[in-house]
Amino acid sequence: MFRAAAILVLSIFAGPITAVTLQTSAGTVQVTAMVTGLDAPWAIGLLPGGGTLVTERDGELLFVSQGEGKRIAGVPKVAANGQGGLLDITVARDFAQSREVFLTFSKPQSGGAGTAVAVARLSENGGRLDNVRIIFEAVPGGSTGRHFGSRVVEAQDGTLFVTIGDRGDRPSAQDRSNHMGTVIRINRDGSVPADNPFVGQAGIRPEIWSFGHRNPQGAGLDRQGRLWISEHGARGGDEVNLIQPGRNYGWPVISYGVHYSGQKIGEGTSKPGMEQPEYYWDPSIAPSGLLVYSGKLWPEWRGDIFVGSLKSDYISRLEGTPLREVEQIKGPETERVRDIVEAPDGAIWFISVGQGAIYRMTPK
């Protein structure tokens, strides 16, 4: 059921190693390589008191601390196919007491794989996961290797938001009898919160919080505790959405993009009863991790949204009402940005898949 990999010292380098400077609207920033030598990294988890957890899509979970990196044993078996594998990691807010972390991954299922969520306890030495429990599994699974989502965010009330893609089956995002193309909300033990919008409604999965999504690969909370997500469109139509319970975000009925063939998607760009994005990109940038910044180190960026681009190799900064992209933070270090998180001190950490590295951004 779970990986039994030995604890091995890895051929990665834990930093700081090298630093460069970039010019931004907030002045000169320093970008420091903290970890290099990674293979398809997907997500970062920063531990209180130091130490970094990193997922690699092939199923490895790494613990990096004090210049040493090692594989963590006990990781659930993943279906590392296409876009699937070991995906997100979120450190529980009460980690200092519980030592719990949440993982999302593509779980092998009959006929294919589906997005799943596990919770586990990290051992004191960071070498293994104990008491691993799979608390959610999307149904039905699918045979394609596309559109798993899949971010997990701990809400202010302790519930978990999880993003799930449409798995390449477009109509399923409008079918609430399955979990495809949704944001779900579950309790920490996997049970369904009583105040979820569709609880008790026949034919609808009670975990569903919102639906009509294509492939949401970024998610984060703002200062009011509201959930924002970034999601991939097709050819054009990448979106940033402010998620509200019970709402329909339109895919594949409405979109600001077109199919890869050039054909029109659905019925146009709007329809009554379907939400409009807060912002969209056309052409696509392939948005991934999303962060709503606190303003600790850069007060002028307080409340701004940062989104990594997998296609255009930059970090997008968005602000204002209506929301708009106002800056592109770009350098060799921002090649295929997969995840972006804020450290307790206000530094911004991000993953560059292209560089196989984790970087930390701080004021110069």
Tab-separated table of C-alpha atoms in Angstrom:
chain	number	residue	atom	x	y	z
A	1	MET	CA	0.000	0.000	0.000
A	2	PHE	CA	2.769	2.434	0.896
A	3	ARG	CA	6.262	3.051	-0.411
A	4	ALA	CA	8.982	1.371	1.650
A	5	ALA	CA	11.925	3.391	0.369
A	6	ALA	CA	14.945	3.538	2.626
A	7	ILE	CA	16.099	6.844	4.056
A	8	LEU	CA	18.926	7.869	1.739
A	9	VAL	CA	21.028	10.971	1.430
A	10	LEU	CA	20.167	12.455	-1.956
A	11	SER	CA	22.295	14.066	-4.608
A	12	ILE	CA	20.615	17.391	-4.040
A	13	PHE	CA	22.111	20.544	-2.658
A	14	ALA	CA	20.457	22.349	0.220
A	15	GLY	CA	21.347	25.987	0.384
A	16	PRO	CA	21.515	28.783	0.345
A	17	ILE	CA	23.722	28.196	-2.698
A	18	THR	CA	23.647	31.046	-5.165
A	19	ALA	CA	21.761	34.319	-5.320
A	20	VAL	CA	20.797	36.742	-8.072
A	21	THR	CA	18.920	40.034	-8.037
A	22	LEU	CA	15.811	40.980	-9.987
A	23	GLN	CA	14.144	44.339	-10.396
A	24	THR	CA	10.492	44.541	-9.339
A	25	SER	CA	7.876	47.181	-8.605
A	26	ALA	CA	8.879	46.880	-4.927
A	27	GLY	CA	12.538	47.464	-5.713
A	28	THR	CA	15.445	45.065	-6.004
A	29	VAL	CA	14.785	41.564	-4.717
A	30	GLN	CA	17.247	38.769	-4.050
A	31	VAL	CA	16.449	35.325	-5.395
A	32	THR	CA	18.416	32.596	-3.625
A	33	ALA	CA	18.629	28.946	-4.652
A	34	MET	CA	17.718	26.941	-1.550
A	35	VAL	CA	17.520	23.429	-3.041
A	36	THR	CA	18.745	22.201	-6.435
A	37	GLY	CA	18.987	18.861	-8.208
A	38	LEU	CA	15.271	18.042	-7.981
A	39	ASP	CA	13.374	15.815	-10.419
A	40	ALA	CA	9.955	17.163	-11.472
A	41	PRO	CA	9.218	18.930	-8.152
A	42	TRP	CA	5.539	19.745	-7.604
A	43	ALA	CA	4.969	21.318	-4.177
A	44	ILE	CA	6.713	22.813	-1.141
A	45	GLY	CA	5.795	22.472	2.532
A	46	LEU	CA	7.688	24.729	4.936
A	47	LEU	CA	7.934	23.363	8.467
A	48	PRO	CA	7.734	25.590	11.539
A	49	GLY	CA	11.183	25.947	13.025
A	50	GLY	CA	12.900	25.101	9.740
A	51	GLY	CA	13.028	22.259	7.283
A	52	THR	CA	11.391	21.871	3.896
A	53	LEU	CA	9.204	19.135	2.435
A	54	VAL	CA	9.197	18.713	-1.333
A	55	THR	CA	7.058	16.425	-3.480
A	56	GLU	CA	8.365	15.022	-6.740
A	57	ARG	CA	5.801	13.827	-9.235
A	58	ASP	CA	7.285	10.343	-9.561
A	59	GLY	CA	6.259	9.613	-5.972
A	60	GLU	CA	9.203	10.798	-3.876
A	61	LEU	CA	8.668	12.974	-0.814
A	62	LEU	CA	11.867	14.695	0.336
A	63	PHE	CA	12.867	16.238	3.659
A	64	VAL	CA	15.531	18.928	3.422
A	65	SER	CA	17.149	20.316	6.565
A	66	GLN	CA	20.533	21.697	7.551
A	67	GLY	CA	22.130	21.025	4.208
A	68	GLU	CA	20.922	17.442	3.870
A	69	GLY	CA	18.112	15.951	1.846
A	70	LYS	CA	16.606	12.524	2.331
A	71	ARG	CA	13.707	10.489	1.008
A	72	ILE	CA	10.768	10.002	3.329
A	73	ALA	CA	9.445	6.455	3.654
A	74	GLY	CA	5.783	5.516	3.961
A	75	VAL	CA	4.455	7.634	1.068
A	76	PRO	CA	1.265	6.233	-0.519
A	77	LYS	CA	1.702	4.461	-3.846
A	78	VAL	CA	0.997	6.823	-6.726
A	79	ALA	CA	0.032	6.396	-10.381
A	80	ALA	CA	2.819	8.489	-11.943
A	81	ASN	CA	1.334	8.732	-15.402
A	82	GLY	CA	1.063	11.861	-17.535
A	83	GLN	CA	0.209	14.745	-15.206
A	84	GLY	CA	-0.457	12.369	-12.319
A	85	GLY	CA	1.800	11.379	-9.452
A	86	LEU	CA	2.613	12.730	-6.016
A	87	LEU	CA	1.294	16.273	-6.182
A	88	ASP	CA	0.525	18.759	-3.405
A	89	ILE	CA	1.624	18.906	0.216
A	90	THR	CA	0.262	21.159	2.949
A	91	VAL	CA	1.642	21.376	6.471
A	92	ALA	CA	-1.139	21.416	9.066
A	93	ARG	CA	-1.474	24.637	11.054
A	94	ASP	CA	-1.131	22.647	14.272
A	95	PHE	CA	1.948	20.791	13.004
A	96	ALA	CA	3.952	21.719	16.116
A	97	GLN	CA	1.520	19.560	18.118
A	98	SER	CA	0.189	17.032	15.577
A	99	ARG	CA	3.115	16.770	13.115
A	100	GLU	CA	0.471	16.123	10.441
A	101	VAL	CA	0.754	16.871	6.746
A	102	PHE	CA	-1.805	16.568	3.941
A	103	LEU	CA	-0.898	15.080	0.561
A	104	THR	CA	-2.723	14.923	-2.759
A	105	PHE	CA	-1.813	12.337	-5.375
A	106	SER	CA	-3.145	10.273	-8.252
A	107	LYS	CA	-4.193	7.026	-6.601
A	108	PRO	CA	-4.220	3.798	-8.623
A	109	GLN	CA	-7.822	2.658	-9.117
A	110	SER	CA	-9.634	0.037	-11.106
A	111	GLY	CA	-9.487	1.264	-14.692
A	112	GLY	CA	-6.984	4.026	-14.030
A	113	ALA	CA	-6.402	6.578	-11.292
A	114	GLY	CA	-8.134	9.335	-9.361
A	115	THR	CA	-7.209	12.314	-7.217
A	116	ALA	CA	-6.883	11.317	-3.563
A	117	VAL	CA	-6.031	13.020	-0.274
A	118	ALA	CA	-4.018	11.473	2.538
A	119	VAL	CA	-3.087	12.720	5.992
A	120	ALA	CA	-0.058	11.410	7.864
A	121	ARG	CA	2.252	12.139	10.774
A	122	LEU	CA	5.857	13.065	9.983
A	123	SER	CA	8.301	11.275	12.267
A	124	GLU	CA	10.449	13.342	14.603
A	125	ASN	CA	13.541	12.790	12.458
A	126	GLY	CA	11.688	13.583	9.240
A	127	GLY	CA	12.467	10.147	7.839
A	128	ARG	CA	9.029	8.581	7.450
A	129	LEU	CA	5.286	9.089	7.395
A	130	ASP	CA	3.367	7.308	10.131
A	131	ASN	CA	-0.356	6.656	10.567
A	132	VAL	CA	-1.060	7.333	6.891
A	133	ARG	CA	-4.802	7.529	6.164
A	134	ILE	CA	-6.449	8.124	2.812
A	135	ILE	CA	-9.338	10.405	3.729
A	136	PHE	CA	-10.765	11.155	0.276
A	137	GLU	CA	-10.776	9.560	-3.155
A	138	ALA	CA	-12.436	11.138	-6.188
A	139	VAL	CA	-14.965	8.986	-8.008
A	140	PRO	CA	-15.072	7.806	-10.618
A	141	GLY	CA	-11.408	7.470	-11.572
A	142	GLY	CA	-10.252	7.724	-15.143
A	143	SER	CA	-7.801	6.165	-17.549
A	144	THR	CA	-6.355	9.429	-18.874
A	145	GLY	CA	-3.257	11.001	-17.355
A	146	ARG	CA	-4.704	14.512	-17.481
A	147	HIS	CA	-6.241	17.133	-15.206
A	148	PHE	CA	-5.910	15.812	-11.660
A	149	GLY	CA	-5.907	19.270	-10.061
A	150	SER	CA	-4.804	19.128	-7.290
A	151	ARG	CA	-4.120	21.561	-4.452
A	152	VAL	CA	-5.093	21.057	-0.830
A	153	VAL	CA	-5.642	24.115	1.383
A	154	GLU	CA	-6.488	24.141	5.074
A	155	ALA	CA	-9.270	26.680	5.654
A	156	GLN	CA	-9.414	28.905	8.720
A	157	ASP	CA	-12.009	26.609	10.311
A	158	GLY	CA	-9.772	23.552	9.867
A	159	THR	CA	-11.665	22.049	6.939
A	160	LEU	CA	-9.793	21.165	3.759
A	161	PHE	CA	-10.381	22.527	0.264
A	162	VAL	CA	-9.162	20.254	-2.553
A	163	THR	CA	-9.155	21.109	-6.258
A	164	ILE	CA	-9.953	18.375	-8.785
A	165	GLY	CA	-9.673	18.617	-12.567
A	166	ASP	CA	-12.132	17.298	-15.138
A	167	ARG	CA	-9.715	14.462	-16.086
A	168	GLY	CA	-10.113	15.423	-19.750
A	169	ASP	CA	-13.821	14.506	-19.716
A	170	ARG	CA	-15.287	17.962	-20.260
A	171	PRO	CA	-19.013	17.304	-19.614
A	172	SER	CA	-18.209	15.722	-16.244
A	173	ALA	CA	-17.434	19.177	-14.818
A	174	GLN	CA	-21.174	19.967	-14.991
A	175	ASP	CA	-22.228	16.587	-13.570
A	176	ARG	CA	-22.381	16.805	-9.786
A	177	SER	CA	-22.902	13.076	-9.396
A	178	ASN	CA	-19.109	12.781	-9.656
A	179	HIS	CA	-16.162	14.789	-8.322
A	180	MET	CA	-14.631	15.780	-11.649
A	181	GLY	CA	-14.051	19.489	-12.259
A	182	THR	CA	-14.831	20.539	-8.697
A	183	VAL	CA	-13.501	22.108	-5.549
A	184	ILE	CA	-14.428	19.866	-2.653
A	185	ARG	CA	-14.528	20.637	1.071
A	186	ILE	CA	-14.015	17.932	3.682
A	187	ASN	CA	-13.231	17.711	7.355
A	188	ARG	CA	-9.778	16.694	8.477
A	189	ASP	CA	-10.933	13.107	8.957
A	190	GLY	CA	-12.519	12.987	5.487
A	191	SER	CA	-16.113	13.399	6.655
A	192	VAL	CA	-18.432	15.916	5.015
A	193	PRO	CA	-19.061	19.257	6.771
A	194	ALA	CA	-22.745	19.668	7.541
A	195	ASP	CA	-22.809	23.164	5.983
A	196	ASN	CA	-21.504	22.151	2.554
A	197	PRO	CA	-23.872	23.590	-0.084
A	198	PHE	CA	-25.187	20.329	-1.546
A	199	VAL	CA	-25.500	18.186	1.575
A	200	GLY	CA	-28.718	16.141	1.457
A	201	GLN	CA	-29.445	16.845	-2.218
A	202	ALA	CA	-30.134	13.686	-4.191
A	203	GLY	CA	-27.708	12.803	-6.939
A	204	ILE	CA	-25.042	15.300	-5.861
A	205	ARG	CA	-21.768	14.427	-4.167
A	206	PRO	CA	-21.926	16.103	-0.747
A	207	GLU	CA	-18.216	16.973	-0.740
A	208	ILE	CA	-18.676	19.422	-3.640
A	209	TRP	CA	-18.113	23.088	-2.756
A	210	SER	CA	-18.083	24.480	-6.326
A	211	PHE	CA	-18.099	22.990	-9.816
A	212	GLY	CA	-17.583	23.776	-13.498
A	213	HIS	CA	-13.780	23.836	-13.280
A	214	ARG	CA	-11.334	22.548	-15.901
A	215	ASN	CA	-7.989	21.953	-14.162
A	216	PRO	CA	-7.332	24.073	-11.052
A	217	GLN	CA	-3.643	23.809	-10.147
A	218	GLY	CA	-3.302	26.790	-7.815
A	219	ALA	CA	-5.186	27.644	-4.630
A	220	GLY	CA	-4.743	29.951	-1.656
A	221	LEU	CA	-6.593	31.907	1.019
A	222	ASP	CA	-6.766	35.684	1.291
A	223	ARG	CA	-6.762	37.645	4.553
A	224	GLN	CA	-10.532	37.191	4.869
A	225	GLY	CA	-10.139	33.412	4.573
A	226	ARG	CA	-11.673	33.325	1.092
A	227	LEU	CA	-10.439	30.727	-1.383
A	228	TRP	CA	-8.885	31.823	-4.681
A	229	ILE	CA	-7.874	29.365	-7.391
A	230	SER	CA	-6.029	29.504	-10.698
A	231	GLU	CA	-7.026	27.054	-13.397
A	232	HIS	CA	-5.926	26.055	-16.847
A	233	GLY	CA	-8.111	26.907	-19.796
A	234	ALA	CA	-7.720	25.205	-23.140
A	235	ARG	CA	-6.160	27.443	-25.797
A	236	GLY	CA	-6.611	30.720	-23.941
A	237	GLY	CA	-8.992	31.251	-21.076
A	238	ASP	CA	-6.736	30.499	-18.098
A	239	GLU	CA	-8.591	31.874	-15.070
A	240	VAL	CA	-8.299	33.225	-11.551
A	241	ASN	CA	-11.524	32.622	-9.626
A	242	LEU	CA	-12.808	33.669	-6.219
A	243	ILE	CA	-14.627	30.569	-5.021
A	244	GLN	CA	-18.049	30.802	-3.436
A	245	PRO	CA	-20.016	27.817	-2.160
A	246	GLY	CA	-22.456	26.174	-4.540
A	247	ARG	CA	-21.459	28.247	-7.545
A	248	ASN	CA	-20.991	27.018	-11.110
A	249	TYR	CA	-17.814	28.326	-12.781
A	250	GLY	CA	-18.951	27.413	-16.257
A	251	TRP	CA	-16.586	24.892	-17.797
A	252	PRO	CA	-17.153	23.639	-20.505
A	253	VAL	CA	-20.298	25.678	-21.220
A	254	ILE	CA	-18.547	29.046	-21.093
A	255	SER	CA	-14.875	29.927	-21.559
A	256	TYR	CA	-12.637	32.726	-22.822
A	257	GLY	CA	-10.538	30.204	-24.735
A	258	VAL	CA	-11.053	27.878	-27.673
A	259	HIS	CA	-10.339	24.197	-28.140
A	260	TYR	CA	-6.820	23.280	-29.280
A	261	SER	CA	-8.347	22.621	-32.689
A	262	GLY	CA	-9.456	26.249	-32.828
A	263	GLN	CA	-13.129	25.339	-32.469
A	264	LYS	CA	-15.410	27.373	-30.211
A	265	ILE	CA	-15.965	26.105	-26.675
A	266	GLY	CA	-19.545	25.727	-25.480
A	267	GLU	CA	-21.941	28.642	-25.722
A	268	GLY	CA	-19.631	31.633	-25.477
A	269	THR	CA	-18.102	33.625	-22.625
A	270	SER	CA	-21.094	34.109	-20.323
A	271	LYS	CA	-24.368	32.536	-19.316
A	272	PRO	CA	-26.864	33.269	-16.521
A	273	GLY	CA	-26.164	31.184	-13.433
A	274	MET	CA	-22.477	30.780	-14.254
A	275	GLU	CA	-19.670	32.759	-12.621
A	276	GLN	CA	-17.256	35.045	-14.425
A	277	PRO	CA	-13.531	34.796	-13.672
A	278	GLU	CA	-11.943	37.568	-11.644
A	279	TYR	CA	-9.201	37.581	-14.275
A	280	TYR	CA	-8.310	35.552	-17.343
A	281	TRP	CA	-5.301	35.189	-19.613
A	282	ASP	CA	-5.506	34.899	-23.379
A	283	PRO	CA	-3.135	33.581	-24.653
A	284	SER	CA	-2.641	30.990	-21.922
A	285	ILE	CA	0.228	31.087	-19.432
A	286	ALA	CA	-0.513	27.638	-17.865
A	287	PRO	CA	-1.014	28.932	-14.298
A	288	SER	CA	0.013	26.773	-11.386
A	289	GLY	CA	0.625	27.657	-7.712
A	290	LEU	CA	-1.236	30.657	-6.264
A	291	LEU	CA	-0.370	32.824	-3.255
A	292	VAL	CA	-2.246	35.743	-1.696
A	293	TYR	CA	0.551	37.739	-0.070
A	294	SER	CA	0.406	39.019	3.534
A	295	GLY	CA	2.616	42.070	3.049
A	296	LYS	CA	5.125	41.169	5.772
A	297	LEU	CA	8.273	42.011	3.809
A	298	TRP	CA	6.704	44.055	0.997
A	299	PRO	CA	3.815	46.140	2.418
A	300	GLU	CA	3.048	47.482	-1.059
A	301	TRP	CA	2.164	43.940	-2.142
A	302	ARG	CA	-0.259	43.260	0.719
A	303	GLY	CA	-3.279	41.360	-0.573
A	304	ASP	CA	-1.813	40.920	-4.053
A	305	ILE	CA	-2.115	37.569	-5.805
A	306	PHE	CA	0.971	35.823	-7.153
A	307	VAL	CA	0.552	33.036	-9.717
A	308	GLY	CA	3.299	30.914	-11.248
A	309	SER	CA	3.383	30.284	-14.991
A	310	LEU	CA	4.429	26.925	-16.410
A	311	LYS	CA	4.335	28.116	-20.015
A	312	SER	CA	5.519	31.725	-19.990
A	313	ASP	CA	8.188	31.316	-17.292
A	314	TYR	CA	7.310	34.126	-14.917
A	315	ILE	CA	5.504	34.932	-11.691
A	316	SER	CA	2.406	37.008	-12.325
A	317	ARG	CA	1.410	39.666	-9.789
A	318	LEU	CA	-2.258	40.682	-9.831
A	319	GLU	CA	-3.985	43.417	-7.874
A	320	GLY	CA	-6.982	45.712	-7.763
A	321	THR	CA	-10.701	45.647	-8.368
A	322	PRO	CA	-11.263	44.573	-11.048
A	323	LEU	CA	-8.312	42.244	-10.714
A	324	ARG	CA	-5.604	42.758	-13.320
A	325	GLU	CA	-2.076	41.571	-14.003
A	326	VAL	CA	0.229	44.450	-13.167
A	327	GLU	CA	3.669	42.838	-13.122
A	328	GLN	CA	5.638	39.882	-14.428
A	329	ILE	CA	8.572	38.854	-12.240
A	330	LYS	CA	10.893	37.058	-14.597
A	331	GLY	CA	14.381	35.620	-14.794
A	332	PRO	CA	16.128	32.319	-15.533
A	333	GLU	CA	15.031	31.182	-12.059
A	334	THR	CA	11.323	31.442	-12.991
A	335	GLU	CA	11.460	28.722	-15.647
A	336	ARG	CA	8.206	26.724	-15.317
A	337	VAL	CA	7.061	27.906	-11.888
A	338	ARG	CA	5.023	25.083	-10.345
A	339	ASP	CA	4.399	26.186	-6.741
A	340	ILE	CA	4.640	29.424	-4.794
A	341	VAL	CA	4.262	29.811	-1.028
A	342	GLU	CA	4.895	32.378	1.691
A	343	ALA	CA	7.273	31.516	4.521
A	344	PRO	CA	6.482	32.560	8.124
A	345	ASP	CA	8.927	35.471	7.782
A	346	GLY	CA	7.189	36.790	4.649
A	347	ALA	CA	9.752	35.527	2.137
A	348	ILE	CA	8.293	34.097	-1.067
A	349	TRP	CA	9.458	30.584	-1.989
A	350	PHE	CA	8.807	29.049	-5.381
A	351	ILE	CA	9.562	25.926	-7.399
A	352	SER	CA	11.153	26.107	-10.828
A	353	VAL	CA	10.559	22.814	-12.610
A	354	GLY	CA	12.794	23.958	-15.454
A	355	GLN	CA	15.702	24.510	-13.083
A	356	GLY	CA	14.861	21.569	-10.800
A	357	ALA	CA	15.165	23.955	-7.894
A	358	ILE	CA	13.492	25.801	-5.037
A	359	TYR	CA	14.164	29.521	-4.698
A	360	ARG	CA	13.555	32.071	-1.933
A	361	MET	CA	12.764	35.681	-2.786
A	362	THR	CA	13.589	38.402	-0.228
A	363	PRO	CA	14.184	42.174	-0.316
A	364	LYS	CA	17.743	43.143	-1.301
